[in-house]
Amino acid sequence: MMSGTVFMLLRRMRLPLIILISSYAISILGFVTIPGQDDLGNVWQMDFFHAFYFVSFMGSTIGFGEIPYAFTDAQRLWTTFALYSTVISWLYAIGALLSITQSRAFKQVVSQARFNHSVDRITEPFYIVCGYGDVSFYLLNVLFRQGIRVVVIDNNQVNIDNLEIADLSFDTPALCADAADSESLIAAGLNKENCKGVLALTDQDEVNLMVAIAAKLIAPDVFVICRAENQDSEVNMASFGTDYIVNPYTSFADRLSMAIQSPKLFLLTEWLTDNKYRANDTGLAPPKGRWIICGYGRFGKCFEKYLSYVGCETTIIEAEPKKTNAPNNVIVGRGTEAVTLREAGIEKAVGIIAGTDNDPNNLSIIMTAQELNSDLFCVIRQNHGYNQTVFSSAKCHWVMQPGRIVARKVLSRINMPLLFSFLHVSRRENEKWTTLLVEKIATILGDNFPHCWSQSLNQYESPAFAALSTQHTIPLATILKDPSQQTRNLLCVPLLLKRQDQIILLPDKNTELQIDDALLFIGHESNEILMTETLDDIYLLNYLITGQDQPRGSLLRKLKGLPPMPKIS
Amino acid sequence: MSFEKVAFAFFIVMALTLNFGFFLGDIDVPAHHNVYELFAAIIVSLIATIMKFGDRTQIGSYLLATSLVADVQLIIAALVWGIIVHGLNQPMTPEHMSSIVSLSGGALLANVTSVVLLIIEASRVRR
């Protein structure tokens, strides 16, 4: 691993070392051949041992003096020569060593070696994240909390430095390289067995596309998630089997249209994917009616499409209608001035979307609009992660951060495949079904924030269940009980049961559970721990099944005539 | 012909010849084994080692390994000499001399291997 650096160092140090050894050899040889005198005036020849000793301390300028006898003039002459030559060769060697270690090439080799080493050392499952920005920062923090590691590739050293400064709970290997280069993906551990997936989250579609292609070709089984901002690249990515594609613009527009069309379904989705709404919040649903869209870029176009899909009229304000291919009835202007907004009929509109790619302009649009019509539902696009305080004090109903949307979508996909299936399936259900479910959750959880978790009934995650399921039939109702008091139920609602390829929406309480089933719950956060405890502790689970709190020790069990508990594998 | 190749082969072969020169003679007769020759053998062997630094090929690593073996053997021989004569202040006896020479004999083997590898390398690349 470190051989790259060692070899480079050795190769560059060849000449300095040879000069150093030669100067030592010549000096030593000189002292051995030049005759000296002992304290009695007899001729005394220095041997190799004394010569090496003398040259060693002379060359390092320690200087113990003329040892063992005072030198003759001939020896002193030679000492003068040897002194300068050895000291100069030392300085040259040290100088060369320092300049090598300071050189850019060497530093690059060292950081590459360090990166490879830390990637090799990861034994936990990990994801390769391409592009470090607001999205990745949010994502990394969530993944770390679940013990999933991340390797980052970014082509900008500034981002890599930011990552190193950021207060993250794990040491995250980061490589400054072009993610589109497959070599860097391999260096980041694409071929490793514990590499769970590649998340291509750079803000350039071409790079993400290249990453997805490379990942799918090199490691076809690896899960690939891409961020795409263009329809073209989205289609392209999907064509070769990219597992999941996130488009922040369509995602947000879809969310808004869903909130307008079916507020209950929207609330349910929000509960499951974010922790912004409480269970008894009805949510501030965006109104149906005429919306004003400022900016007709990708963002604006998306909104126009989705809003018209749910039957909302739109008025578009765009500064450069030619460049953006805007329709003829567009109102020309930036939307930051009251004149343009009045022309767009702001007084009679129900909502405004400030969707230009310029943050100050967006803020200005919202502030002007609120002065003209205080009842407006305001949606603002926040292009950059900073200035959080300014955006939250702008009193907008919704702030759209492309980064955060991508992160949320990616997380719900990789974190909880069950949640993803649930969201997918629940959209097909009717309004009544959704309303009933939302009301049920609201009555159970009240003022709390709903929390979503999944539970696999396998040997690793639920050892107690695996051990007892061979002896008892365990209905779903059993594990929904509170392990501290079996007459009480946990504050949660089972949303989904997955059995092999079969998906059961809102499973019945009497459903008999089988090993390797997977369940999705929504409920109180602390109840997740209680449920995990039940499924982990064979005595607790046994108590909930039989209703008897049995002794744990084998002696007491024997005295009571109880059979020993099955072993947990 | 490049100067670098000449120097490279020169030091490797020189390490062998000097080593052989020191080794030559009756094993236990101090008069047959010159201390200057041992010194020269050590210095040349060290230089040969440094010349081999940084070669990333497989044969390059074998060459480096053989050189390192020769260095270790020769330096131990010199240490034995120094410790007996200066550390313990004893005259050089035939027993001590033979152990020094046999150590240098080991180094000789390593140097022979080194030269053989050099020949293999040279014949492998016909240019």
XYZ file of C-alpha atoms in Angstrom:
696
model
C 0.000 0.000 0.000
C 2.635 2.444 1.040
C 5.038 0.997 -1.529
C 4.248 3.827 -3.939
C 5.553 6.440 -1.550
C 8.507 4.343 -0.420
C 9.579 3.628 -3.981
C 9.277 7.228 -4.975
C 11.315 8.320 -1.962
C 14.007 5.710 -2.617
C 14.268 6.560 -6.292
C 14.647 10.252 -5.653
C 17.089 9.721 -2.765
C 19.504 7.583 -4.788
C 22.000 10.304 -5.672
C 22.079 12.055 -2.256
C 22.630 8.723 -0.502
C 25.397 7.647 -2.860
C 27.165 10.985 -2.343
C 26.796 10.637 1.423
C 28.216 7.119 1.480
C 31.060 8.048 -0.853
C 32.106 11.047 1.226
C 32.046 8.910 4.366
C 34.057 6.174 2.670
C 36.709 8.597 1.379
C 36.996 10.356 4.758
C 37.312 7.103 6.690
C 39.848 5.745 4.251
C 41.892 8.934 4.573
C 42.044 8.719 8.361
C 43.067 5.091 8.212
C 45.947 5.718 5.798
C 47.344 8.991 7.189
C 49.865 8.198 9.993
C 49.364 9.920 13.332
C 51.161 10.061 16.675
C 50.224 8.706 20.101
C 50.832 10.605 23.341
C 54.400 9.308 23.496
C 55.309 10.448 20.011
C 55.186 6.974 18.434
C 53.701 6.525 15.005
C 50.067 5.446 15.459
C 47.828 4.405 12.629
C 44.097 4.919 13.047
C 42.138 1.763 12.375
C 38.682 1.534 10.770
C 36.932 1.449 14.085
C 38.438 4.735 15.284
C 38.153 6.337 11.857
C 34.447 5.476 11.582
C 33.868 6.756 15.106
C 35.670 10.027 14.401
C 33.996 10.651 11.042
C 30.569 9.861 12.486
C 30.693 12.578 15.094
C 32.573 14.970 12.848
C 30.124 14.567 9.950
C 27.149 15.228 12.194
C 29.052 18.286 13.610
C 28.924 16.960 17.154
C 32.702 17.271 17.479
C 34.128 15.445 20.482
C 37.614 16.669 19.618
C 40.702 14.833 18.385
C 40.299 11.337 19.728
C 42.137 9.238 20.940
C 45.358 11.258 20.487
C 45.896 14.826 19.359
C 46.136 14.963 15.559
C 49.187 15.677 13.463
C 49.067 18.490 10.920
C 48.520 16.028 8.075
C 45.512 14.580 9.907
C 44.162 18.076 10.579
C 44.447 18.940 6.910
C 42.460 15.828 6.055
C 39.937 16.604 8.795
C 39.304 20.020 7.236
C 38.582 18.409 3.898
C 36.491 15.596 5.398
C 34.528 17.991 7.611
C 33.296 20.092 4.713
C 32.599 17.204 2.385
C 30.592 15.156 4.911
C 28.641 18.137 6.254
C 27.791 19.309 2.759
C 26.668 15.831 1.738
C 24.505 15.628 4.850
C 22.916 18.994 4.099
C 22.351 17.946 0.515
C 20.735 14.667 1.571
C 18.474 16.296 4.156
C 17.590 19.097 1.764
C 16.715 16.582 -0.933
C 14.573 14.595 1.493
C 12.678 17.698 2.592
C 12.113 18.932 -0.936
C 10.815 15.515 -1.965
C 8.382 15.301 0.937
C 7.187 18.849 0.216
C 6.768 18.334 -3.521
C 3.249 18.224 -4.944
C 3.821 14.899 -6.656
C 4.935 13.256 -3.438
C 2.045 14.713 -1.456
C -0.344 13.432 -4.078
C 1.178 9.957 -3.883
C 0.927 10.070 -0.089
C -2.695 11.201 -0.063
C -3.596 8.612 -2.691
C -1.912 5.915 -0.608
C -3.677 7.125 2.518
C -7.000 7.109 0.669
C -6.456 3.561 -0.624
C -5.455 2.424 2.822
C -8.500 3.892 4.530
C -10.810 2.470 1.869
C -9.235 -0.947 2.415
C -9.770 -0.680 6.119
C -13.547 -0.173 5.836
C -15.182 -3.411 6.864
C -18.684 -2.036 7.311
C -21.050 -1.607 4.352
C -20.324 1.636 2.549
C -21.526 3.861 -0.270
C -19.421 5.748 -2.769
C -20.655 9.328 -2.980
C -19.591 11.349 -6.010
C -19.734 15.075 -5.387
C -19.615 16.608 -1.946
C -21.982 19.497 -1.316
C -25.101 20.349 0.670
C -26.757 17.122 -0.461
C -23.915 14.902 0.606
C -23.380 16.628 3.923
C -26.962 16.010 4.956
C -26.840 12.482 3.572
C -23.562 11.585 5.264
C -24.827 12.607 8.666
C -27.897 10.414 8.368
C -25.953 7.440 7.020
C -23.358 7.710 9.785
C -26.054 7.547 12.404
C -26.946 4.125 10.999
C -23.364 2.928 10.971
C -23.040 3.062 7.199
C -19.731 4.391 5.955
C -19.135 6.621 2.973
C -16.272 7.216 0.554
C -16.326 10.593 -1.179
C -14.985 11.534 -4.607
C -15.028 15.162 -5.669
C -13.050 16.970 -8.336
C -12.783 20.161 -6.312
C -10.133 20.338 -3.594
C -12.161 23.052 -1.820
C -15.009 20.590 -1.277
C -12.585 17.942 -0.033
C -11.161 20.470 2.432
C -14.694 21.323 3.577
C -15.313 17.653 4.190
C -12.193 17.396 6.313
C -13.237 20.417 8.357
C -16.838 19.219 8.736
C -17.654 17.659 12.058
C -18.533 14.122 11.006
C -18.657 11.162 13.320
C -16.648 8.857 11.062
C -13.344 9.282 9.328
C -14.434 9.596 5.711
C -11.898 8.826 2.991
C -12.055 11.526 0.353
C -10.360 11.568 -3.028
C -9.871 14.670 -5.110
C -10.397 13.247 -8.585
C -12.789 13.268 -11.480
C -15.617 10.920 -10.572
C -16.252 10.264 -14.258
C -12.868 8.501 -14.375
C -13.526 4.843 -13.653
C -10.089 4.479 -12.048
C -11.125 6.744 -9.219
C -14.289 4.710 -8.703
C -12.216 1.542 -8.432
C -9.821 3.262 -6.051
C -12.846 4.225 -3.970
C -13.641 0.533 -3.571
C -16.242 -0.142 -6.268
C -15.009 -3.724 -6.561
C -15.105 -4.345 -2.834
C -17.655 -6.781 -1.519
C -19.078 -4.442 1.108
C -19.637 -1.634 -1.393
C -23.398 -1.276 -1.249
C -23.847 1.325 -3.917
C -22.768 4.359 -5.826
C -24.532 7.685 -5.361
C -23.793 10.024 -8.266
C -24.864 13.357 -6.826
C -22.729 15.934 -8.623
C -24.534 18.896 -10.129
C -23.428 17.904 -13.627
C -25.628 15.405 -15.398
C -22.854 14.215 -17.743
C -20.611 13.295 -14.825
C -23.442 11.465 -13.070
C -24.241 9.637 -16.276
C -20.623 8.570 -16.727
C -20.422 7.395 -13.122
C -23.577 5.334 -13.549
C -22.318 3.716 -16.750
C -18.928 2.911 -15.256
C -20.440 1.528 -12.059
C -22.941 -0.648 -13.929
C -20.245 -2.019 -16.249
C -17.600 -2.699 -13.623
C -19.851 -3.920 -10.848
C -23.292 -4.792 -12.258
C -24.719 -5.804 -8.882
C -23.966 -2.521 -7.203
C -26.934 -0.258 -6.481
C -26.669 2.994 -8.440
C -28.548 6.183 -7.647
C -28.209 9.214 -9.895
C -29.159 12.823 -9.631
C -30.449 14.193 -12.913
C -31.685 17.648 -13.746
C -32.554 17.082 -17.396
C -35.197 14.868 -18.888
C -32.705 13.614 -21.496
C -30.147 12.389 -19.029
C -32.886 10.879 -16.903
C -34.066 8.742 -19.802
C -30.489 7.891 -20.695
C -29.663 6.794 -17.165
C -32.756 4.680 -16.921
C -31.914 2.960 -20.229
C -29.024 0.937 -18.819
C -30.581 0.027 -15.512
C -29.669 2.788 -13.100
C -31.578 1.697 -10.020
C -32.981 5.031 -8.970
C -32.917 8.499 -10.509
C -33.692 11.638 -8.561
C -34.693 14.815 -10.284
C -35.002 17.597 -7.695
C -37.223 19.739 -9.895
C -39.829 17.140 -10.781
C -39.711 15.805 -7.220
C -40.570 19.166 -5.765
C -43.179 19.993 -8.360
C -44.717 16.590 -7.760
C -44.814 17.259 -4.031
C -46.550 20.586 -4.544
C -49.129 19.177 -6.926
C -49.742 16.251 -4.564
C -50.266 18.677 -1.692
C -52.780 20.636 -3.741
C -54.641 17.607 -5.014
C -54.682 15.313 -1.980
C -53.431 17.007 1.188
C -53.862 13.843 3.264
C -51.619 11.753 1.074
C -49.117 14.578 1.127
C -49.186 14.687 4.913
C -48.680 10.932 5.097
C -45.706 11.149 2.762
C -44.205 13.987 4.773
C -44.575 12.039 8.009
C -42.751 9.141 6.521
C -39.912 11.004 4.847
C -39.325 14.083 6.988
C -39.890 15.170 10.559
C -41.443 18.549 9.929
C -45.086 17.838 10.736
C -46.661 16.535 13.926
C -49.293 13.822 13.850
C -52.117 16.244 14.655
C -50.975 18.823 12.098
C -53.454 19.056 9.304
C -50.705 20.661 7.312
C -50.923 23.981 5.577
C -52.117 22.759 2.217
C -51.332 24.979 -0.749
C -54.585 26.336 -2.234
C -56.086 25.461 -5.585
C -56.386 28.336 -8.059
C -54.180 30.556 -10.146
C -50.458 30.493 -9.418
C -47.769 32.916 -10.538
C -44.485 31.357 -11.559
C -41.427 33.625 -11.673
C -38.681 32.227 -13.848
C -39.358 29.835 -16.696
C -36.261 27.697 -16.476
C -36.260 23.971 -15.738
C -37.840 24.671 -12.358
C -40.587 26.892 -13.721
C -41.381 24.568 -16.618
C -41.752 21.656 -14.239
C -44.169 23.575 -12.060
C -46.238 24.715 -15.014
C -46.600 21.103 -16.125
C -47.476 19.664 -12.724
C -49.802 22.486 -11.696
C -51.787 22.294 -14.906
C -51.990 18.535 -14.338
C -53.870 19.086 -11.068
C -56.070 21.722 -12.692
C -54.397 24.932 -11.592
C -54.046 27.926 -13.857
C -50.582 29.489 -14.132
C -49.224 32.910 -15.058
C -45.562 33.024 -15.997
C -43.145 35.884 -15.434
C -39.829 35.565 -17.232
C -37.067 38.107 -17.889
C -35.730 36.434 -21.023
C -38.685 34.754 -22.757
C -36.736 34.049 -25.989
C -33.908 32.220 -24.288
C -36.238 30.006 -22.311
C -38.747 29.286 -25.093
C -41.564 30.805 -23.079
C -45.127 30.845 -24.476
C -46.494 34.058 -26.000
C -48.682 35.106 -23.100
C -45.699 35.318 -20.761
C -45.208 38.526 -18.780
C -41.757 39.917 -19.410
C -39.842 41.003 -16.326
C -37.954 39.672 -13.356
C -40.857 39.699 -10.945
C -38.914 41.690 -8.407
C -40.819 44.880 -9.302
C -44.383 45.574 -8.222
C -45.333 46.612 -11.788
C -44.643 43.205 -13.257
C -46.371 41.414 -10.412
C -49.472 43.622 -10.785
C -49.466 42.933 -14.505
C -49.510 39.233 -13.679
C -52.574 39.832 -11.504
C -50.985 39.235 -8.136
C -54.064 40.464 -6.253
C -56.184 37.620 -7.561
C -53.586 34.845 -7.477
C -53.544 32.214 -4.722
C -49.846 31.510 -4.720
C -46.490 32.559 -6.051
C -43.435 30.516 -6.889
C -40.110 32.379 -6.898
C -38.143 29.946 -8.997
C -35.287 31.839 -10.651
C -31.733 30.623 -10.261
C -30.807 33.790 -8.372
C -31.320 33.735 -4.611
C -31.488 37.519 -3.959
C -34.006 37.910 -6.775
C -36.151 35.115 -5.346
C -36.170 36.769 -1.927
C -37.003 40.119 -3.462
C -39.889 38.597 -5.465
C -41.414 37.088 -2.337
C -41.044 40.275 -0.288
C -42.622 42.442 -2.983
C -45.402 39.916 -3.553
C -46.236 39.702 0.141
C -46.638 43.479 0.283
C -49.090 43.375 -2.605
C -51.091 40.375 -1.410
C -50.572 39.117 2.117
C -52.717 35.997 1.595
C -50.395 34.516 -1.008
C -49.025 31.033 -0.579
C -45.297 31.567 -1.121
C -42.902 28.967 -2.499
C -39.275 29.979 -2.830
C -36.372 28.241 -4.466
C -33.127 28.314 -2.499
C -30.212 27.607 -4.805
C -27.405 27.577 -2.267
C -27.136 25.878 1.085
C -25.972 28.965 2.934
C -28.133 31.938 3.951
C -30.426 29.540 5.778
C -31.451 32.212 8.299
C -32.428 34.711 5.623
C -34.650 32.182 3.897
C -36.339 31.004 7.055
C -37.124 34.584 8.102
C -38.643 35.385 4.699
C -41.922 33.840 5.977
C -42.343 31.583 2.989
C -44.640 28.625 3.283
C -42.287 26.352 1.426
C -38.578 26.639 0.781
C -37.295 24.421 -1.971
C -33.696 23.351 -1.626
C -32.729 21.050 -4.506
C -29.992 19.517 -2.340
C -32.246 18.605 0.538
C -34.853 17.125 -1.767
C -32.288 14.914 -3.440
C -30.903 13.829 -0.079
C -34.355 12.948 1.273
C -35.264 10.964 -1.801
C -31.970 9.104 -1.833
C -32.235 8.314 1.854
C -35.759 6.990 1.687
C -34.654 4.780 -1.194
C -31.488 3.283 0.284
C -32.487 3.364 3.897
C -35.835 1.724 3.813
C -36.749 -0.148 0.665
C -40.072 -0.937 2.384
C -40.900 2.729 2.782
C -40.197 3.242 -0.870
C -42.579 0.426 -1.805
C -45.200 1.801 0.571
C -45.064 5.296 -0.932
C -45.277 3.762 -4.352
C -48.264 1.545 -3.580
C -50.170 4.008 -1.402
C -50.445 6.517 -4.258
C -52.763 4.101 -6.017
C -55.227 4.045 -3.104
C -58.202 6.376 -2.991
C -58.759 9.492 -0.906
C -60.958 7.697 1.618
C -58.319 5.096 2.370
C -55.703 7.798 2.925
C -57.980 9.899 5.114
C -58.801 6.921 7.334
C -55.137 6.040 7.736
C -54.098 9.623 8.475
C -56.837 9.978 11.083
C -55.843 6.693 12.685
C -52.239 7.802 12.985
C -53.307 11.193 14.294
C -55.449 9.661 17.068
C -52.698 7.299 18.148
C -49.819 9.754 18.100
C -51.510 13.066 18.917
C -48.971 15.786 19.436
C -45.904 13.700 18.635
C -43.749 13.599 15.550
C -44.481 10.386 13.660
C -41.448 8.186 13.237
C -41.042 5.488 10.667
C -39.062 2.277 11.024
C -38.753 -1.113 9.432
C -38.192 -4.441 11.103
C -36.973 -7.632 9.492
C -38.020 -10.831 11.193
C -34.804 -12.657 10.388
C -32.244 -14.343 12.613
C -29.975 -11.317 12.823
C -32.448 -8.549 13.513
C -35.030 -10.534 15.451
C -33.258 -13.526 17.056
C -35.993 -14.072 19.648
C -38.657 -14.233 16.990
C -36.581 -16.655 14.928
C -36.173 -18.945 17.945
C -39.798 -18.919 19.104
C -41.523 -18.949 15.727
C -40.749 -22.658 15.441
C -42.836 -23.439 18.553
C -45.598 -20.842 18.483
C -47.697 -19.170 15.871
C -47.116 -15.482 16.396
C -49.725 -13.061 15.076
C -48.822 -9.464 14.298
C -50.838 -8.316 17.328
C -48.300 -9.984 19.647
C -45.351 -7.871 18.643
C -47.517 -4.756 18.729
C -47.930 -5.183 22.492
C -45.959 -3.188 25.017
C -43.322 -5.535 26.533
C -43.591 -3.831 29.913
C -47.354 -4.365 30.158
C -48.933 -6.798 27.784
C -52.408 -5.340 28.050
C -51.121 -2.113 26.529
C -50.369 -1.679 22.876
C -47.418 0.141 21.379
C -48.171 3.515 19.816
C -47.681 2.460 16.250
C -49.468 1.434 13.091
C -48.159 -1.351 10.857
C -48.113 0.010 7.340
C -46.772 -2.775 5.212
C -45.819 -6.426 5.345
C -43.433 -7.884 2.810
C -43.318 -11.650 2.439
C -40.967 -12.763 -0.331
C -42.351 -10.922 -3.354
C -45.774 -10.330 -1.894
C -46.652 -6.925 -0.470
C -49.558 -6.560 1.964
C -50.667 -3.004 2.607
C -51.886 -2.269 6.165
C -51.635 -5.897 7.378
C -54.361 -7.168 9.692
C -53.537 -7.656 13.385
C -54.286 -11.355 13.154
C -51.884 -11.927 10.286
C -49.647 -14.799 11.234
C -46.033 -13.702 11.019
C -43.441 -15.884 9.372
C -39.701 -15.886 9.538
C -38.009 -13.525 7.032
C -41.067 -11.275 6.874
C -40.308 -7.568 6.775
C -42.569 -4.958 8.330
C -42.874 -1.194 8.121
C -44.268 0.794 11.033
C -45.154 4.381 11.751
C -45.359 5.391 15.368
C -43.772 6.955 18.386
C -39.992 7.061 18.201
C -39.413 5.439 21.596
C -41.662 2.549 20.629
C -39.234 1.390 17.994
C -36.755 0.535 20.743
C -39.426 -1.321 22.716
C -40.293 -3.393 19.670
C -36.660 -4.200 18.916
C -36.224 -5.253 22.527
C -39.173 -7.609 22.276
C -37.833 -9.216 19.149
C -34.357 -9.453 20.622
C -35.218 -10.828 24.059
C -36.646 -14.326 24.040
C -38.184 -13.986 27.534
C -39.981 -10.764 26.677
C -41.382 -12.242 23.497
C -42.396 -15.391 25.330
C -44.201 -13.220 27.892
C -46.128 -11.476 25.160
C -47.035 -14.769 23.476
C -48.055 -16.775 26.556
C -48.916 -13.986 28.962
C -46.695 -15.545 31.647
C -43.620 -13.814 32.966
C -41.319 -16.795 33.309
C -38.078 -16.919 35.306
C -34.916 -16.491 33.291
C -32.414 -18.589 35.239
C -32.197 -22.278 34.389
C -32.296 -23.326 38.094
C -35.598 -21.566 38.766
C -36.974 -22.867 35.509
C -36.094 -26.408 36.511
C -37.674 -25.991 39.941
C -40.861 -24.721 38.324
C -40.755 -27.595 35.850
C -40.461 -25.361 32.810
C -38.640 -26.560 29.690
C -35.430 -24.713 28.832
C -35.758 -21.825 26.394
C -34.758 -22.571 22.806
C -31.267 -21.446 21.979
C -30.822 -18.213 20.066
C -28.643 -18.826 17.080
C 24.861 2.057 -24.076
C 23.921 4.324 -21.216
C 26.141 5.534 -18.400
C 23.509 4.588 -15.865
C 23.562 0.937 -16.955
C 27.368 0.842 -16.872
C 27.439 2.267 -13.348
C 24.696 -0.111 -12.235
C 26.469 -3.238 -13.491
C 29.833 -1.899 -12.349
C 28.819 -1.630 -8.713
C 27.025 -4.940 -8.629
C 29.962 -6.820 -10.121
C 32.431 -4.804 -8.053
C 30.573 -5.758 -4.891
C 31.014 -9.397 -5.849
C 34.694 -9.134 -6.799
C 35.721 -7.230 -3.665
C 33.768 -9.635 -1.544
C 35.478 -12.525 -3.284
C 38.873 -10.901 -2.794
C 38.333 -10.620 0.911
C 36.992 -14.153 1.146
C 39.928 -15.648 -0.779
C 42.646 -17.272 1.309
C 42.866 -19.664 4.239
C 39.815 -19.109 6.358
C 41.614 -18.832 9.710
C 44.735 -16.889 8.716
C 44.270 -13.168 9.527
C 47.095 -12.263 7.165
C 45.085 -13.559 4.189
C 42.148 -11.239 4.854
C 42.719 -7.530 4.484
C 40.628 -5.099 6.534
C 40.756 -2.520 3.705
C 39.207 -4.999 1.364
C 36.347 -5.608 3.789
C 35.814 -1.858 4.090
C 35.778 -1.457 0.317
C 33.416 -4.412 -0.020
C 30.978 -2.847 2.468
C 31.039 0.577 0.817
C 30.600 -0.787 -2.698
C 27.857 -3.118 -1.526
C 26.015 -0.201 0.091
C 26.303 1.853 -3.080
C 25.079 -1.101 -5.142
C 22.083 -1.333 -2.804
C 21.219 2.317 -3.253
C 21.562 1.987 -7.033
C 18.847 -0.648 -6.891
C 16.415 1.587 -5.012
C 13.174 2.444 -6.707
C 13.088 -0.327 -9.304
C 9.493 -1.483 -9.201
C 9.882 -4.578 -11.373
C 9.838 -8.031 -9.837
C 13.442 -8.761 -10.691
C 14.320 -5.340 -9.272
C 12.953 -6.326 -5.901
C 14.928 -9.602 -5.968
C 18.084 -7.664 -6.819
C 17.453 -5.328 -3.913
C 16.836 -8.236 -1.560
C 20.095 -10.002 -2.452
C 21.999 -6.759 -1.983
C 20.409 -6.213 1.413
C 21.448 -9.725 2.441
C 25.041 -9.017 1.381
C 25.019 -5.720 3.323
C 23.750 -7.339 6.465
C 26.330 -10.160 6.280
C 29.237 -7.808 5.625
C 28.238 -5.305 8.291
C 27.890 -8.097 10.834
C 31.375 -9.312 9.851
C 32.738 -5.784 10.385
C 30.906 -5.529 13.711
C 32.394 -8.828 14.876
C 35.846 -7.566 13.927
C 35.350 -4.232 15.686
C 33.864 -5.728 18.838
C 36.635 -8.309 19.221
C 39.571 -6.000 18.584
C 38.270 -2.759 20.119
C 35.298 -3.675 22.264
C 36.912 -6.651 24.033
C 40.531 -5.579 23.372
C 41.584 -9.057 22.307
C 44.062 -9.995 19.599
C 42.606 -11.466 16.416
C 42.567 -15.255 16.806
C 42.120 -17.831 14.004
C 38.661 -18.737 15.413
C 37.412 -15.167 15.226
C 38.949 -14.675 11.814
C 37.218 -17.754 10.465
C 33.817 -16.547 11.728
C 34.379 -13.153 10.058
C 35.415 -14.800 6.799
C 32.511 -17.236 6.851
C 30.112 -14.302 7.295
C 31.671 -12.668 4.264
C 31.287 -16.024 2.502
C 27.544 -15.758 3.046
C 27.618 -12.287 1.575
C 29.550 -13.710 -1.367
C 26.702 -16.125 -2.098
C 24.195 -13.277 -2.019
C 26.402 -11.259 -4.355
C 26.690 -14.207 -6.740
C 22.889 -14.454 -6.797
C 22.741 -10.761 -7.476
C 25.060 -11.047 -10.463
C 23.149 -14.068 -11.781
C 19.946 -12.050 -11.596
C 21.680 -9.222 -13.389
C 22.692 -11.589 -16.190
C 19.157 -12.972 -16.409
C 17.775 -9.458 -16.590
C 20.288 -8.501 -19.263
C 19.574 -11.550 -21.422
C 15.832 -11.184 -21.003
C 15.753 -7.752 -22.541
C 17.404 -8.034 -25.938
C 17.741 -4.588 -27.340
